[in-house]
Amino acid sequence: METHQSFSLSINRAPLKGEMSVLFSGKGRPVGGHFIGPAVHDYFLIHIVLDGEGTFETLGKAYSCKAGDAFVIFPDILVKYEASLSSPWTYMWVAFSGDIVEAALSSIGITPDFSVIHGCSLPAMQKLFRSIRKSMEKTNAPALGNMEASGWLRLVLHELGSLSPTGSSTGSTPESHSYRQIDQAVRLMSLQYGQQLSIEGIARTLGYHRAHLTRLFKEATGLPPMQFLYKVRMKKAEELLEGELTIAQIAASVGYNDPLFFTKQFHKWSGQSPTDFRKGLRGKE
């Protein structure tokens, strides 16, 4: 299914680990109704809306965004964003990482609780984003391009910081704390899907009663925790079936000690046995 009417992307070939470095930057116009998430990222991500409309959801709140708005995604925070059906947005984005980034953003008033910014100068932002991308396209000197891109990124942050709320408390509300805990549960399942996870164990780890965790989790993701885990495991199994591992090895890799039970679960997921699914993949080659 087509997800973008137009799309372009530039990737940094020489990001420095630990430093504030751009990872990639792009521009796109998704089709109406296209969405990403609920999901967590392991990097920071800024979107600038150029035209059209969409919705950004984070920490249990939904924000309507239009031209001139920006939203900032933090690592390990569960988010979802979706283009309007009638007037899908066009946006630019830049992804970046670094040990100092969260503190730097907090110092200019951008935090997970204050991650939507209004009133961006689109001509200025478009010029900065073009500069970021041109820097990364210097294939003859990628290390220099990385340095230059980082400099342009700091100017983007300067623009956003000048528009962010000042003097606002960055302390977590009880609601945002709860959703951060759900983010942790999502990340735990996304990384530890091969382990023998239980909702009771996850709830204990996060300090919640099972029923309370289930309610919050479903509100945030649209799925009960074990259905979410099942989805993660099946998608990973699909990836592993592209390789040479045996069915028993794949079953163990995604948290099923019994290959027969895994086969039944996979058939329920895909309508095919793992063996038939693999044959189908190889038939496309």
Short mmCIF file of C-alpha atoms in Angstrom, two decimals:
data_model
loop_
_atom_site.label_atom_id
_atom_site.label_comp_id
_atom_site.label_asym_id
_atom_site.label_seq_id
_atom_site.Cartn_x
_atom_site.Cartn_y
_atom_site.Cartn_z
CA MET A 1 0.00 0.00 0.00
CA GLU A 2 1.31 3.46 -0.88
CA THR A 3 2.13 5.49 2.21
CA HIS A 4 3.74 8.60 0.71
CA GLN A 5 2.85 10.74 -2.28
CA SER A 6 6.39 12.15 -2.16
CA PHE A 7 9.41 11.27 -0.07
CA SER A 8 13.11 12.11 0.12
CA LEU A 9 15.82 11.21 2.64
CA SER A 10 19.46 12.02 3.38
CA ILE A 11 21.54 9.90 5.77
CA ASN A 12 24.63 10.87 7.76
CA ARG A 13 27.42 8.41 6.94
CA ALA A 14 29.70 9.51 9.79
CA PRO A 15 27.76 10.34 12.99
CA LEU A 16 29.90 10.57 16.11
CA LYS A 17 28.84 8.35 18.99
CA GLY A 18 28.08 10.33 22.13
CA GLU A 19 28.18 13.71 20.41
CA MET A 20 25.10 15.58 19.22
CA SER A 21 24.95 14.19 15.69
CA VAL A 22 22.34 14.22 12.97
CA LEU A 23 21.39 10.69 11.89
CA PHE A 24 19.13 11.40 8.93
CA SER A 25 16.80 14.06 7.58
CA GLY A 26 13.97 14.00 5.10
CA LYS A 27 10.81 15.47 3.71
CA GLY A 28 7.57 13.76 2.79
CA ARG A 29 3.86 14.02 2.23
CA PRO A 30 2.04 10.91 3.48
CA VAL A 31 -1.30 9.93 2.06
CA GLY A 32 -4.35 10.86 4.11
CA GLY A 33 -4.78 8.70 7.19
CA HIS A 34 -1.23 7.32 7.13
CA PHE A 35 0.06 6.86 10.67
CA ILE A 36 3.16 5.75 12.54
CA GLY A 37 2.87 4.07 15.95
CA PRO A 38 2.09 3.69 18.71
CA ALA A 39 5.83 3.06 18.84
CA VAL A 40 8.99 4.12 20.61
CA HIS A 41 12.18 5.38 18.96
CA ASP A 42 15.75 5.14 20.19
CA TYR A 43 16.72 8.61 18.91
CA PHE A 44 15.35 12.17 18.99
CA LEU A 45 13.20 13.27 16.07
CA ILE A 46 11.87 16.71 15.11
CA HIS A 47 9.05 17.18 12.60
CA ILE A 48 8.17 20.58 11.12
CA VAL A 49 4.75 20.76 9.45
CA LEU A 50 4.92 22.66 6.15
CA ASP A 51 1.27 22.43 5.11
CA GLY A 52 -1.81 20.33 5.72
CA GLU A 53 -2.79 18.88 9.07
CA GLY A 54 -2.25 15.87 11.32
CA THR A 55 -2.31 14.66 14.89
CA PHE A 56 0.58 13.92 17.26
CA GLU A 57 -0.02 11.80 20.37
CA THR A 58 2.39 11.53 23.30
CA LEU A 59 2.11 10.91 27.06
CA GLY A 60 -1.61 10.26 26.71
CA LYS A 61 -2.41 13.55 24.99
CA ALA A 62 -3.30 14.33 21.36
CA TYR A 63 -2.23 17.54 19.60
CA SER A 64 -3.61 18.85 16.31
CA CYS A 65 -0.74 20.20 14.21
CA LYS A 66 -0.78 22.42 11.15
CA ALA A 67 1.65 24.52 9.09
CA GLY A 68 4.25 26.18 11.30
CA ASP A 69 3.94 23.64 14.11
CA ALA A 70 6.76 21.37 15.26
CA PHE A 71 6.67 18.26 17.40
CA VAL A 72 9.64 16.64 19.09
CA ILE A 73 9.86 12.90 19.73
CA PHE A 74 12.02 11.73 22.64
CA PRO A 75 13.65 8.30 22.88
CA ASP A 76 11.67 5.64 24.76
CA ILE A 77 8.51 7.77 24.81
CA LEU A 78 5.51 6.10 23.19
CA VAL A 79 4.16 8.23 20.32
CA LYS A 80 1.79 8.08 17.40
CA TYR A 81 1.32 10.56 14.58
CA GLU A 82 -1.23 10.50 11.79
CA ALA A 83 -1.94 12.55 8.67
CA SER A 84 -5.36 14.13 8.26
CA LEU A 85 -7.64 12.21 5.91
CA SER A 86 -8.91 15.33 4.14
CA SER A 87 -5.77 17.49 4.25
CA PRO A 88 -2.68 15.33 4.85
CA TRP A 89 0.34 17.16 6.09
CA THR A 90 3.68 17.70 4.41
CA TYR A 91 6.55 17.75 6.87
CA MET A 92 10.31 17.82 7.20
CA TRP A 93 12.09 15.78 9.83
CA VAL A 94 15.52 15.41 11.33
CA ALA A 95 16.66 12.56 13.58
CA PHE A 96 19.61 12.96 15.94
CA SER A 97 21.24 11.49 19.02
CA GLY A 98 23.88 12.24 21.62
CA ASP A 99 24.56 12.07 25.33
CA ILE A 100 23.95 15.79 25.86
CA VAL A 101 20.79 16.13 23.77
CA GLU A 102 18.13 15.67 26.45
CA ALA A 103 19.81 18.14 28.80
CA ALA A 104 20.30 20.60 25.93
CA LEU A 105 16.63 20.40 24.96
CA SER A 106 15.50 20.75 28.56
CA SER A 107 17.64 23.86 28.96
CA ILE A 108 15.67 25.59 26.17
CA GLY A 109 12.26 24.47 27.44
CA ILE A 110 11.71 21.42 25.25
CA THR A 111 10.81 18.33 27.30
CA PRO A 112 8.55 15.29 26.83
CA ASP A 113 5.77 17.30 28.53
CA PHE A 114 6.34 20.35 26.29
CA SER A 115 7.17 18.79 22.94
CA VAL A 116 4.80 20.64 20.59
CA ILE A 117 5.87 24.10 19.43
CA HIS A 118 3.84 26.59 17.42
CA GLY A 119 4.75 29.52 15.21
CA CYS A 120 7.88 28.31 13.40
CA SER A 121 9.17 30.49 10.59
CA LEU A 122 8.82 28.09 7.67
CA PRO A 123 11.21 29.95 5.30
CA ALA A 124 13.90 29.94 7.99
CA MET A 125 13.30 26.29 8.89
CA GLN A 126 13.27 25.16 5.28
CA LYS A 127 16.59 26.89 4.70
CA LEU A 128 18.12 25.22 7.77
CA PHE A 129 16.82 21.77 6.82
CA ARG A 130 18.16 22.14 3.28
CA SER A 131 21.54 23.02 4.78
CA ILE A 132 21.46 19.95 7.02
CA ARG A 133 20.78 17.70 4.07
CA LYS A 134 23.39 19.30 1.85
CA SER A 135 25.96 18.78 4.62
CA MET A 136 25.23 15.06 4.73
CA GLU A 137 25.48 14.76 0.96
CA LYS A 138 29.19 15.68 1.01
CA THR A 139 30.26 12.15 0.18
CA ASN A 140 33.92 13.13 -0.31
CA ALA A 141 34.22 14.30 3.33
CA PRO A 142 31.53 12.65 5.47
CA ALA A 143 33.24 13.54 8.78
CA LEU A 144 33.24 17.22 7.84
CA GLY A 145 29.65 16.90 6.67
CA ASN A 146 28.71 15.49 10.07
CA MET A 147 30.26 18.47 11.84
CA GLU A 148 28.48 20.91 9.56
CA ALA A 149 25.12 19.15 9.91
CA SER A 150 25.45 19.29 13.71
CA GLY A 151 25.98 23.03 13.50
CA TRP A 152 22.84 23.53 11.40
CA LEU A 153 20.92 21.31 13.82
CA ARG A 154 21.89 23.59 16.71
CA LEU A 155 20.44 26.52 14.79
CA VAL A 156 17.18 24.56 14.34
CA LEU A 157 17.12 24.00 18.10
CA HIS A 158 17.81 27.69 18.67
CA GLU A 159 14.75 28.56 16.57
CA LEU A 160 12.58 26.08 18.45
CA GLY A 161 13.92 27.14 21.84
CA SER A 162 13.02 30.76 21.11
CA LEU A 163 9.40 29.65 20.66
CA SER A 164 9.11 27.12 23.50
CA PRO A 165 7.34 27.94 26.77
CA THR A 166 9.65 29.55 29.31
CA GLY A 167 9.41 29.33 33.05
CA SER A 168 7.26 26.22 32.80
CA SER A 169 7.72 23.41 35.26
CA THR A 170 9.35 20.36 33.72
CA GLY A 171 8.26 18.11 36.56
CA SER A 172 6.20 15.08 35.62
CA THR A 173 2.47 15.06 36.28
CA PRO A 174 1.00 11.83 37.63
CA GLU A 175 -0.53 11.21 34.19
CA SER A 176 2.74 11.68 32.30
CA HIS A 177 4.53 9.48 34.83
CA SER A 178 2.02 6.70 34.18
CA TYR A 179 2.53 6.93 30.44
CA ARG A 180 6.29 6.88 30.86
CA GLN A 181 5.83 3.63 32.75
CA ILE A 182 3.82 2.28 29.82
CA ASP A 183 6.64 3.37 27.51
CA GLN A 184 8.97 1.25 29.62
CA ALA A 185 6.62 -1.72 29.32
CA VAL A 186 6.51 -1.29 25.52
CA ARG A 187 10.28 -1.09 25.33
CA LEU A 188 10.68 -4.11 27.59
CA MET A 189 8.45 -6.20 25.34
CA SER A 190 10.07 -4.87 22.17
CA LEU A 191 13.55 -5.82 23.39
CA GLN A 192 12.90 -8.86 25.60
CA TYR A 193 10.30 -10.65 23.47
CA GLY A 194 12.46 -13.78 23.51
CA GLN A 195 12.19 -14.10 27.28
CA GLN A 196 9.40 -15.74 29.27
CA LEU A 197 7.52 -12.54 29.99
CA SER A 198 4.28 -12.37 31.95
CA ILE A 199 1.97 -9.47 32.60
CA GLU A 200 2.32 -10.13 36.33
CA GLY A 201 6.10 -9.86 36.11
CA ILE A 202 5.99 -6.68 34.03
CA ALA A 203 3.44 -5.13 36.40
CA ARG A 204 5.65 -5.99 39.39
CA THR A 205 8.67 -4.44 37.70
CA LEU A 206 6.78 -1.20 37.11
CA GLY A 207 5.05 -1.18 40.50
CA TYR A 208 1.51 -1.61 39.17
CA HIS A 209 -1.34 -4.02 39.78
CA ARG A 210 -1.90 -6.23 36.72
CA ALA A 211 -5.39 -4.84 36.03
CA HIS A 212 -4.21 -1.22 36.30
CA LEU A 213 -1.27 -1.82 33.97
CA THR A 214 -3.54 -3.57 31.45
CA ARG A 215 -5.96 -0.65 31.44
CA LEU A 216 -3.24 1.97 30.98
CA PHE A 217 -1.46 -0.10 28.36
CA LYS A 218 -4.61 -0.57 26.28
CA GLU A 219 -5.42 3.15 26.51
CA ALA A 220 -1.93 4.01 25.21
CA THR A 221 -1.46 1.36 22.51
CA GLY A 222 -4.95 0.13 21.66
CA LEU A 223 -3.96 -3.44 22.60
CA PRO A 224 -3.80 -5.41 25.85
CA PRO A 225 -0.18 -6.11 26.88
CA MET A 226 -0.09 -9.79 25.89
CA GLN A 227 -1.64 -9.06 22.48
CA PHE A 228 1.03 -6.41 21.95
CA LEU A 229 3.74 -8.92 22.91
CA TYR A 230 2.20 -11.51 20.59
CA LYS A 231 2.31 -9.01 17.72
CA VAL A 232 5.97 -8.17 18.43
CA ARG A 233 6.90 -11.87 18.52
CA MET A 234 5.09 -12.73 15.30
CA LYS A 235 6.61 -9.84 13.38
CA LYS A 236 10.07 -10.87 14.57
CA ALA A 237 9.31 -14.48 13.59
CA GLU A 238 8.44 -13.28 10.08
CA GLU A 239 11.85 -11.60 9.87
CA LEU A 240 13.67 -14.70 11.12
CA LEU A 241 11.88 -16.93 8.63
CA GLU A 242 13.73 -15.08 5.89
CA GLY A 243 16.95 -16.65 7.18
CA GLU A 244 18.24 -20.17 7.73
CA LEU A 245 17.25 -20.86 11.35
CA THR A 246 15.14 -23.94 11.96
CA ILE A 247 11.54 -23.56 13.08
CA ALA A 248 12.52 -24.76 16.56
CA GLN A 249 15.33 -22.18 16.73
CA ILE A 250 12.99 -19.40 15.62
CA ALA A 251 10.39 -20.49 18.18
CA ALA A 252 12.95 -20.30 20.97
CA SER A 253 14.24 -16.95 19.69
CA VAL A 254 10.81 -15.33 20.01
CA GLY A 255 9.92 -16.77 23.40
CA TYR A 256 8.27 -20.13 22.66
CA ASN A 257 9.89 -23.23 24.16
CA ASP A 258 7.44 -25.51 22.34
CA PRO A 259 7.85 -25.39 18.53
CA LEU A 260 4.41 -26.95 18.03
CA PHE A 261 2.73 -24.25 20.11
CA PHE A 262 4.70 -21.60 18.21
CA THR A 263 3.51 -23.12 14.91
CA LYS A 264 -0.12 -22.90 16.05
CA GLN A 265 0.35 -19.29 17.17
CA PHE A 266 2.04 -18.33 13.90
CA HIS A 267 -0.73 -19.99 11.88
CA LYS A 268 -3.28 -17.96 13.84
CA TRP A 269 -1.27 -14.81 13.02
CA SER A 270 -0.58 -15.33 9.32
CA GLY A 271 -3.00 -18.01 8.17
CA GLN A 272 0.00 -20.17 7.24
CA SER A 273 2.39 -22.50 8.98
CA PRO A 274 5.93 -21.15 9.46
CA THR A 275 7.17 -23.61 6.81
CA ASP A 276 4.61 -22.48 4.24
CA PHE A 277 5.29 -18.83 5.06
CA ARG A 278 9.00 -19.40 4.43
CA LYS A 279 8.26 -21.16 1.13
CA GLY A 280 6.19 -18.17 0.10
CA LEU A 281 9.05 -15.81 0.88
CA ARG A 282 11.51 -17.87 -1.14
CA GLY A 283 9.08 -18.11 -4.03
CA LYS A 284 9.28 -14.31 -4.36
CA GLU A 285 13.06 -14.34 -4.79
#
